[in-house]
Short mmCIF file of C-alpha atoms and ligand atoms in Angstrom, two decimals:
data_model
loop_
_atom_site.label_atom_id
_atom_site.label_comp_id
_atom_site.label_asym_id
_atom_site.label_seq_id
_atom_site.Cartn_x
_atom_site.Cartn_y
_atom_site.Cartn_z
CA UNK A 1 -11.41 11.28 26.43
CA UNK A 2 -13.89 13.51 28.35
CA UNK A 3 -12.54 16.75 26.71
CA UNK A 4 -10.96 17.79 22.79
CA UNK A 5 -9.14 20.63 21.82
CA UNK A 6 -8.56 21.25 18.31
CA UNK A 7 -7.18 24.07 16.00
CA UNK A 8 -10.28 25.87 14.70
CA UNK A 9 -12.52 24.00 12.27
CA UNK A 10 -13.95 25.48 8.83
CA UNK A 11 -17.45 24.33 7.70
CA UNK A 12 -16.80 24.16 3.64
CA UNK A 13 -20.95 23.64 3.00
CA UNK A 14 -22.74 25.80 4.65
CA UNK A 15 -26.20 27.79 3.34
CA UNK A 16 -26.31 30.99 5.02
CA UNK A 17 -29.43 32.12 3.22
CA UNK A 18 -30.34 36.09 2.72
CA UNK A 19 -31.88 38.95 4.84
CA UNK A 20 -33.33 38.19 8.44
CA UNK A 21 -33.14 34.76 7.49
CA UNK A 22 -28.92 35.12 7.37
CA UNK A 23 -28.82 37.45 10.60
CA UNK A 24 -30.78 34.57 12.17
CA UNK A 25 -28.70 31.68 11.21
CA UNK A 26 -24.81 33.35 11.14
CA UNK A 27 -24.09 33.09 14.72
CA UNK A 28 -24.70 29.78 15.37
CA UNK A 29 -21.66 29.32 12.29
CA UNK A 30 -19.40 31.99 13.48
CA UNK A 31 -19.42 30.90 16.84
CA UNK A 32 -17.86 27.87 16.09
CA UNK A 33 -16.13 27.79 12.64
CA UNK A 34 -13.20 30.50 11.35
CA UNK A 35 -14.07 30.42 7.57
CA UNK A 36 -17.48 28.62 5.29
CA UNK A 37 -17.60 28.00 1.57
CA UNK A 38 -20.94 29.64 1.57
CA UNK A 39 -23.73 27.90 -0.79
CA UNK A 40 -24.72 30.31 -3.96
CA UNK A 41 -28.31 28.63 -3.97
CA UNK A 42 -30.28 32.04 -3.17
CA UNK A 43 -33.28 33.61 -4.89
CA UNK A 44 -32.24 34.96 -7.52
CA UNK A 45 -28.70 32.43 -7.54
CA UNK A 46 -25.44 34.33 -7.06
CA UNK A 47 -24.34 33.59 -10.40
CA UNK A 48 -21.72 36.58 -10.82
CA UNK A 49 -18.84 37.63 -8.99
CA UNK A 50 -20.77 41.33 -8.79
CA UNK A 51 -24.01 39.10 -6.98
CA UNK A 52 -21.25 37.05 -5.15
CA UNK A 53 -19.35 40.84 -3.60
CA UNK A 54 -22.94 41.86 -2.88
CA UNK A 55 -23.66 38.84 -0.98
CA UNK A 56 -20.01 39.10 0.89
CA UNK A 57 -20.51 42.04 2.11
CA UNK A 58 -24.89 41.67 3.24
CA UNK A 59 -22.80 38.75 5.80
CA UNK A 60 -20.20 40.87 6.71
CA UNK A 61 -23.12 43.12 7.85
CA UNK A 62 -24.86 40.95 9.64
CA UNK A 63 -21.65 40.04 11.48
CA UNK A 64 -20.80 43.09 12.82
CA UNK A 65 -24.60 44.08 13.46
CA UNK A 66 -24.19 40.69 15.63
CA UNK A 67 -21.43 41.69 17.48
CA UNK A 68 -22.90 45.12 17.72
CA UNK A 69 -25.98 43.64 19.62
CA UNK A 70 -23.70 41.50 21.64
CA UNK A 71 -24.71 38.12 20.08
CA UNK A 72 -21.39 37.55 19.17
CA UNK A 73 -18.49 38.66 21.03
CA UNK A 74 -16.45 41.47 20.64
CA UNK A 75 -13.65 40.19 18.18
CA UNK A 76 -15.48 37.49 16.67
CA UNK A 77 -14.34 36.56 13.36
CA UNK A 78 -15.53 34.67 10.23
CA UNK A 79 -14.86 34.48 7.10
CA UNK A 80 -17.52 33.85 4.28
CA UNK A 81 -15.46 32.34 1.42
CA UNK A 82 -17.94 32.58 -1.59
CA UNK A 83 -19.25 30.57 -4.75
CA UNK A 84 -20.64 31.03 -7.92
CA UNK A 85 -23.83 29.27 -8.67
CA UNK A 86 -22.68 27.51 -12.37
CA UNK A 87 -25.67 28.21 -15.02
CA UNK A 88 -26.12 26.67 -18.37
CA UNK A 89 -24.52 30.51 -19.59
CA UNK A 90 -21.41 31.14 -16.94
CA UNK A 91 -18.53 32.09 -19.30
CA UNK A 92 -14.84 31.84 -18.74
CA UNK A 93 -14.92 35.45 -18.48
CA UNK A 94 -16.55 35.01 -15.22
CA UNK A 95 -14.76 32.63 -13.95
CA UNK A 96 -11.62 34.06 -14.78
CA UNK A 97 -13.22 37.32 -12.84
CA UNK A 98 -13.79 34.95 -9.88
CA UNK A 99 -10.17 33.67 -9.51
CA UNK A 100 -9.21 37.18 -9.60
CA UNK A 101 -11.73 38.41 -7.36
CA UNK A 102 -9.71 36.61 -4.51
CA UNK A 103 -13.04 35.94 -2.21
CA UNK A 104 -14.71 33.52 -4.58
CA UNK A 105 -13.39 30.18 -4.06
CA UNK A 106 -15.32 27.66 -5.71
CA UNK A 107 -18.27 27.03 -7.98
CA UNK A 108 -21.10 24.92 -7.62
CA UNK A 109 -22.59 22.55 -10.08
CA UNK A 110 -26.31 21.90 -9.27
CA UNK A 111 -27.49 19.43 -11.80
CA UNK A 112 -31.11 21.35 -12.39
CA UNK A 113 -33.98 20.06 -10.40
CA UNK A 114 -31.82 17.91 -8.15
CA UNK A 115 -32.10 19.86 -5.10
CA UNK A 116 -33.85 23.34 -2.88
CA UNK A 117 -33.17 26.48 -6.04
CA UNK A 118 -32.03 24.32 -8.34
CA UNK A 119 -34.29 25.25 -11.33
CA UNK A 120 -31.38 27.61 -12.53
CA UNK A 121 -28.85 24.95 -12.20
CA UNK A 122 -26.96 23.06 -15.34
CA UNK A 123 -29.75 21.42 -17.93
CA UNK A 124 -26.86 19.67 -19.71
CA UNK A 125 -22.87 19.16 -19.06
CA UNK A 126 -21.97 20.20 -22.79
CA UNK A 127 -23.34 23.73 -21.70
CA UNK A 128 -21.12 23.78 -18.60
CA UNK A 129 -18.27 22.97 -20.77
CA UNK A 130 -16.82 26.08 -21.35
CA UNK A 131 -16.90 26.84 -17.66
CA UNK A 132 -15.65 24.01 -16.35
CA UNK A 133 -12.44 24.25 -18.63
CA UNK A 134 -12.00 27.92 -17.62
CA UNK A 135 -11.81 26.31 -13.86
CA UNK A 136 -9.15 23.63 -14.56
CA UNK A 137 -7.20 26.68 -16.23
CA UNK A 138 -7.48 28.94 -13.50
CA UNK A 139 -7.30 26.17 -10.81
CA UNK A 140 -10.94 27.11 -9.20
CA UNK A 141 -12.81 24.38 -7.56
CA UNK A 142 -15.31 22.56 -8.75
CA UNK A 143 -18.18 21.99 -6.01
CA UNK A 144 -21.01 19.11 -7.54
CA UNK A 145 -24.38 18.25 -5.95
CA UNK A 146 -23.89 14.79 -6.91
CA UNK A 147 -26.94 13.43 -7.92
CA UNK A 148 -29.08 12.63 -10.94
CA UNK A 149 -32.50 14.30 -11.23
CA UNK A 150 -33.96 11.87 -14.08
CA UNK A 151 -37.38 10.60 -12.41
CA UNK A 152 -37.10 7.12 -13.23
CA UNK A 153 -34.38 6.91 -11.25
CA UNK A 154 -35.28 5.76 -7.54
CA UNK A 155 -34.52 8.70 -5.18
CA UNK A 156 -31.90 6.42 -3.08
CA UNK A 157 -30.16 5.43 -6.21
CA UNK A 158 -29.54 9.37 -7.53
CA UNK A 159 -25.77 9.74 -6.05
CA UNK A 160 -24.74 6.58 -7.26
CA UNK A 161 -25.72 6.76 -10.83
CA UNK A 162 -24.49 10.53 -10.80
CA UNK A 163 -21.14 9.34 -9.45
CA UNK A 164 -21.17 6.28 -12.20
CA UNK A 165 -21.86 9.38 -14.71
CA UNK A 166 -21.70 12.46 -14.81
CA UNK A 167 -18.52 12.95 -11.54
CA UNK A 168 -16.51 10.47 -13.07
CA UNK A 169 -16.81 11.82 -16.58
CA UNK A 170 -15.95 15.49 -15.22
CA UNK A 171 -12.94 13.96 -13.22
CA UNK A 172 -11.32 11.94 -16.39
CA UNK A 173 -11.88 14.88 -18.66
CA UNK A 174 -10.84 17.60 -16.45
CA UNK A 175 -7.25 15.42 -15.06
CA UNK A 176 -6.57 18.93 -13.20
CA UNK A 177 -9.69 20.17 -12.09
CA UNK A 178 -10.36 20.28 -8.14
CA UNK A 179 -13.25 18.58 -7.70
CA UNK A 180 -15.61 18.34 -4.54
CA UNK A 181 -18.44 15.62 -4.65
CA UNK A 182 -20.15 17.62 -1.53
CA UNK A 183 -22.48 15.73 0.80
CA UNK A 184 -21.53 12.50 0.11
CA UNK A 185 -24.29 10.32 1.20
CA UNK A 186 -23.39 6.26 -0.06
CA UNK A 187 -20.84 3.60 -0.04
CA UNK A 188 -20.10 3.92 -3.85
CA UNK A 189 -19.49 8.17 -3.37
CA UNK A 190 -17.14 7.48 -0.43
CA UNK A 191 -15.36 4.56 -2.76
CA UNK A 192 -15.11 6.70 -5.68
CA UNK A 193 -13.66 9.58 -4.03
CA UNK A 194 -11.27 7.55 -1.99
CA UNK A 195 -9.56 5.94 -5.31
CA UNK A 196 -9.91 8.79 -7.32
CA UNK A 197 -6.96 10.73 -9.01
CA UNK A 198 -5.53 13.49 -6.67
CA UNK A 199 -7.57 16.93 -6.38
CA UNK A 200 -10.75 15.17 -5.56
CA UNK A 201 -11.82 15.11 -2.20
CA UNK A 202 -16.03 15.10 -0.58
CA UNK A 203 -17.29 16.53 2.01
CA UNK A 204 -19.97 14.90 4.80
CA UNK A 205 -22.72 16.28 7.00
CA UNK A 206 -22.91 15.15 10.62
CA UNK A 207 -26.69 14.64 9.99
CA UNK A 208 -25.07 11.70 7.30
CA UNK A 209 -22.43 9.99 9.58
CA UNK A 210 -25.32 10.06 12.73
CA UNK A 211 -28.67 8.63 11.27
CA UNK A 212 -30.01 6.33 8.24
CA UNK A 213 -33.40 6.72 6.51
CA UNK A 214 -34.68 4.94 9.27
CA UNK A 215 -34.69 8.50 10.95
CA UNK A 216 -37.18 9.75 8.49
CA UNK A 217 -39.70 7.26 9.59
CA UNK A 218 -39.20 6.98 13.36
CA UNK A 219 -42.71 6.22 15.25
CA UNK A 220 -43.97 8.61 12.20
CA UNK A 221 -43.30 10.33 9.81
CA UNK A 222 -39.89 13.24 10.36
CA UNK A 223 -39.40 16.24 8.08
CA UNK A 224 -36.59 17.76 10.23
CA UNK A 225 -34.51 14.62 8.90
CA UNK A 226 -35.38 15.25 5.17
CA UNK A 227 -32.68 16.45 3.59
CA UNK A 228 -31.09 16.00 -0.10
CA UNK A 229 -29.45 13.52 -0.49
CA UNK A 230 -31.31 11.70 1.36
CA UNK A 231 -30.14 9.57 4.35
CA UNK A 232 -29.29 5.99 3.56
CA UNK A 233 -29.24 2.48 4.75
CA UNK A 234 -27.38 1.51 7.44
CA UNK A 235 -24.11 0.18 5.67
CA UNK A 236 -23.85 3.72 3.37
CA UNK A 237 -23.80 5.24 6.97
CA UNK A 238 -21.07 3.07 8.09
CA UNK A 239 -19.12 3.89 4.96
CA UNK A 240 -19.44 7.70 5.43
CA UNK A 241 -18.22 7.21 9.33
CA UNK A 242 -15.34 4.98 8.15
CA UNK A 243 -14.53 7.83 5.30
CA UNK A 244 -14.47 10.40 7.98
CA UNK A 245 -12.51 8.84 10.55
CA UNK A 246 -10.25 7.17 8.45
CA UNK A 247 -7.52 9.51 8.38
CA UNK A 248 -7.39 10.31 4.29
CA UNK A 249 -7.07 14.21 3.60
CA UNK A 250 -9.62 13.69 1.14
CA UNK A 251 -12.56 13.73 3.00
CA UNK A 252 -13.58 16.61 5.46
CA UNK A 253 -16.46 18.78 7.21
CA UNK A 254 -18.56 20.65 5.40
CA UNK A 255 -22.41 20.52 7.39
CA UNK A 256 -24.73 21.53 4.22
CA UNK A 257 -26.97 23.22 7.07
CA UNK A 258 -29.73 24.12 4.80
CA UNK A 259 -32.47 26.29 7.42
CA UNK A 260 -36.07 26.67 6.43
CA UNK A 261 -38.85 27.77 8.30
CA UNK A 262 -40.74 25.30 10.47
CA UNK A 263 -43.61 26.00 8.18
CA UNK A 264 -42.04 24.86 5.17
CA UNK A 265 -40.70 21.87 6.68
CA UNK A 266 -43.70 20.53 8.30
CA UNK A 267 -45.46 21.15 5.21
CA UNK A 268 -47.52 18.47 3.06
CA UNK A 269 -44.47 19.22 0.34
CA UNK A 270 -42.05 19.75 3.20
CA UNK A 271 -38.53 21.70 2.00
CA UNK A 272 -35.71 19.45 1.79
CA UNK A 273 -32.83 20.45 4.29
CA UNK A 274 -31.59 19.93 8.10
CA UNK A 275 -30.07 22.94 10.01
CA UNK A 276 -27.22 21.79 12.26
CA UNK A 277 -25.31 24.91 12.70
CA UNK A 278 -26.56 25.52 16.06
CA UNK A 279 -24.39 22.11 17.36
CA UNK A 280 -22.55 20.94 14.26
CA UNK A 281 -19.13 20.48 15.39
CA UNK A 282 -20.69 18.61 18.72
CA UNK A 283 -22.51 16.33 16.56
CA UNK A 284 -19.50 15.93 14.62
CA UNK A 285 -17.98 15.02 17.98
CA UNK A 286 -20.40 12.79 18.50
CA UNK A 287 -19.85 10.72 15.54
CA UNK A 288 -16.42 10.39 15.82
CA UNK A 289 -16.46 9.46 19.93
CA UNK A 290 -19.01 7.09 18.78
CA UNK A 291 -16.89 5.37 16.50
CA UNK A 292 -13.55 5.52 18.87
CA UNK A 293 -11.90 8.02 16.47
CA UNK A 294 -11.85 11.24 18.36
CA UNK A 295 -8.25 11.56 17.66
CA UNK A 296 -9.05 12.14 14.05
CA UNK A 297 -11.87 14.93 14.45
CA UNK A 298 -8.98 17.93 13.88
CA UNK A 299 -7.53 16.31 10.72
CA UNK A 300 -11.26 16.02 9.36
CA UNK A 301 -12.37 19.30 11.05
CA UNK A 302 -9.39 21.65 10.35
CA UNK A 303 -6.81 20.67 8.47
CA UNK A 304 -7.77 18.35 5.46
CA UNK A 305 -10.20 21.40 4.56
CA UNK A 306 -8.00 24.45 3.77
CA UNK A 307 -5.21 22.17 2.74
CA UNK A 308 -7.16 21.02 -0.24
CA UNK A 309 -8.46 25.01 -0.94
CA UNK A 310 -5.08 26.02 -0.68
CA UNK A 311 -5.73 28.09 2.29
CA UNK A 312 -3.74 28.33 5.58
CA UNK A 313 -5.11 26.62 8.81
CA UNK A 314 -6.17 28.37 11.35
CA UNK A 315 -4.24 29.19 14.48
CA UNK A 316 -6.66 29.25 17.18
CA UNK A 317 -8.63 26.67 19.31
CA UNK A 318 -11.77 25.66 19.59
CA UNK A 319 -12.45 22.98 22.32
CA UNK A 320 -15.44 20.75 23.43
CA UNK A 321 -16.74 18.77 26.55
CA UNK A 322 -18.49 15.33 26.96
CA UNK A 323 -21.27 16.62 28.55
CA UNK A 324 -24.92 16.77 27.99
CA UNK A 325 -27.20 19.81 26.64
CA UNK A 326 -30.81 20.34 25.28
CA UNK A 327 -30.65 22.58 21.99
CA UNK A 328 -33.70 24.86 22.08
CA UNK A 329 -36.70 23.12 20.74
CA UNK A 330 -36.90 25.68 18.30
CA UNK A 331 -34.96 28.39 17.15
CA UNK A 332 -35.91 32.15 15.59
CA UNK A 333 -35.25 32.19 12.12
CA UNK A 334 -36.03 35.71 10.23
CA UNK A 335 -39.83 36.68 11.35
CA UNK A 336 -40.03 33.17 11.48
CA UNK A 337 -38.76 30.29 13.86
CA UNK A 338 -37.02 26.75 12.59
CA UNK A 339 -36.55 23.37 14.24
CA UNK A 340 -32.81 22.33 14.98
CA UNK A 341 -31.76 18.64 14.42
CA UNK A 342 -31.68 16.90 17.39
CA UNK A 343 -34.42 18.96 18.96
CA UNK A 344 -36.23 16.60 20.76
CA UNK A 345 -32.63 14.60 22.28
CA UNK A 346 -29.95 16.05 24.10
CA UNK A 347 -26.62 16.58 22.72
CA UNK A 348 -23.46 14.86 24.09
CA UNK A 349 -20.87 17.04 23.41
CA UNK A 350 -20.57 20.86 24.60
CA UNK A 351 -18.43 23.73 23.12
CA UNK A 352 -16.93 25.59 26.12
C1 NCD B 401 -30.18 22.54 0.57
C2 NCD B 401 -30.96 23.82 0.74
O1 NCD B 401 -31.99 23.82 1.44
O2 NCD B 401 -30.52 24.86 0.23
N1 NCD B 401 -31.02 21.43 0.97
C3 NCD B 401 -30.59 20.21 1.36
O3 NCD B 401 -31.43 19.33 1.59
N2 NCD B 401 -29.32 19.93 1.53
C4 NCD B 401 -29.72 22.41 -0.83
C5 NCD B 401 -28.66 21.36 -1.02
O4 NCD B 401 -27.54 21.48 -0.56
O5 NCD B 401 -28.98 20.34 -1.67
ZN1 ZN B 402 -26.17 22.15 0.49
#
């Protein structure tokens, strides 16, 4: 198959960031994808439905300032589909204000410290408690940054003992709640979610079904791989690309590109995150060719997604060539400029 077309693919993990940085990094989303659950990890967090409208409509801005300047075309569309960022204090107020709200779709646990603006994340479950009950009553998704952020516990290990833990407590005692374990990253994530009661489903970066931690250390050290989770050993990689391809509505896209400035990355304390948005439904193509399962790329891409939010699919097509391109080595990114994945190696699939 030298050429795919598929009904239009939603990214459902996607960090847009704020201000210059957001007009910078849109495009390369709403180019390609209809709709994004869009990540509430800002400074401060959007951690009300009033910071979550603000937020909506700063990206609606910079879309039509986009397609103002002609950087998108006339007509483009894209919808931001926001979260709340869940606190040790959300109430079920909120959260009953968020189903109603109709543009806030989810809300996203961040155990706090595991990951990039974290700090204001959940110290403790109990605290969440109230919350997360409000969600199962009110049928709002649950979106968890699986992993553990107690030191002693070895950085590769962090998803696994969080799945063990703290997912698999929320799943038994919440039998209703949706729950997304979101950049699933090991063998044991994939296996959990795929025997799981119904309404829990994972999404999975491209960056995770392409490379394993050996791309962090490649002829030197790499900080435009660094992301959290981490990347894994080979056979957690091979678990993620059989999760993806194999068919099960459970799984689908969502690319958790995360952009920070080159600065920050190639920094002696170097920001955890790789931005994909720029290629990510070729690299997704790329996985997927590589692993003779092209044919399953629109179930993954665009339908498994907005069947499990309860949204319609989309109607239009996107559709993408075997054929080799050179992303920019670096892109501009606010005042600032960042370094796309797969910078330094062409890309084998094209979007026409
Ligand atoms: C994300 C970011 O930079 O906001 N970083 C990352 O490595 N994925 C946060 C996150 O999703 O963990
Ligand atoms: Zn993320």
């Amino acid at each position: 198959m030298n050429s795919i077309t598929l009904a239009r693919p939603d990214d459902w993990h996607l960090h847009l960031r704020d201000g210059d940085a957001l007009a910078s990094a849109l495009p390369h989303s709403a180019r390609r994808f209809a709709r994004a659950i869009v990540m509430p990890n800002l400074k401060p967090p959007v951690t009300s439905v009033e910071a979550a409208r603000a937020y909506r409509s700063r990206i609606t801005a910079a879309l039509a300032a986009a397609i103002a300047s002609g950087e998108l075309p006339a007509g483009a569309r894209f919808e931001p589909l926001m979260t709340l960022y869940l606190t040790d204090r959300t109430s079920p107020r909120e959260i009953a204000l968020a189903k109603s709200s109709g543009f806030v779709h989810a809300v996203k646990y961040y155990p706090a410290g595991a990951t990039t603006h974290s700090e204001a994340g959940v110290s403790a479950l109990e605290h969440a408690l109230p919350a997360l009950e409000a969600m199962q009553r009110h049928d709002l998704p649950l979106l968890i940054h699986g992993e553990v952020t107690d030191p002693a516990v070895d950085v590769f290990d962090r998803e696994r003992v969080c799945v063990e833990t703290l997912v698999a407590h929320i799943v038994e005692r919440f039998p209703d709640l949706r729950v997304v374990l979101e950049h699933a990253s090991t063998r044991e994530a994939v296996a959990f979610v795929a025997a799981a009661r119904p309404r829990v489903a994972a999404t999975l970066t491209a960056h995770h079904l392409l490379y394993n931690r050996g791309a962090l250390f490649q002829g030197g050290l790499r900080p435009h791989y660094y992301c959290l989770p981490v990347l894994k050993r080979e056979p957690h990689r091979r678990a993620l690309v059989a999760a993806a391809t194999g068919g099960s509505p459970r799984f689908f896209l969502g690319t958790d590109s995360a952009p920070h400035p080159r600065g920050l990355k190639e920094n002696a304390c170097g920001c955890a995150g790789c931005f994909t948005a720029h290629a990510a439904l070729e690299l997704y193509a790329e996985a997927f060719d590589a692993a003779g399962a092209l044919e399953r790329l629109e179930g993954f891409a665009s339908h498994h997604g907005p069947d499990f939010y309860g949204l319609p699919r989309n109607k239009d097509t996107v559709t993408l060539v075997r054929e080799r391109w050179a992303a920019p080595d670096e892109l501009p990114f606010g005042g600032e400029t960042l370094v796309p994945l797969r910078s330094a190696e062409d890309l084998l699939w094209r979007m026409v």
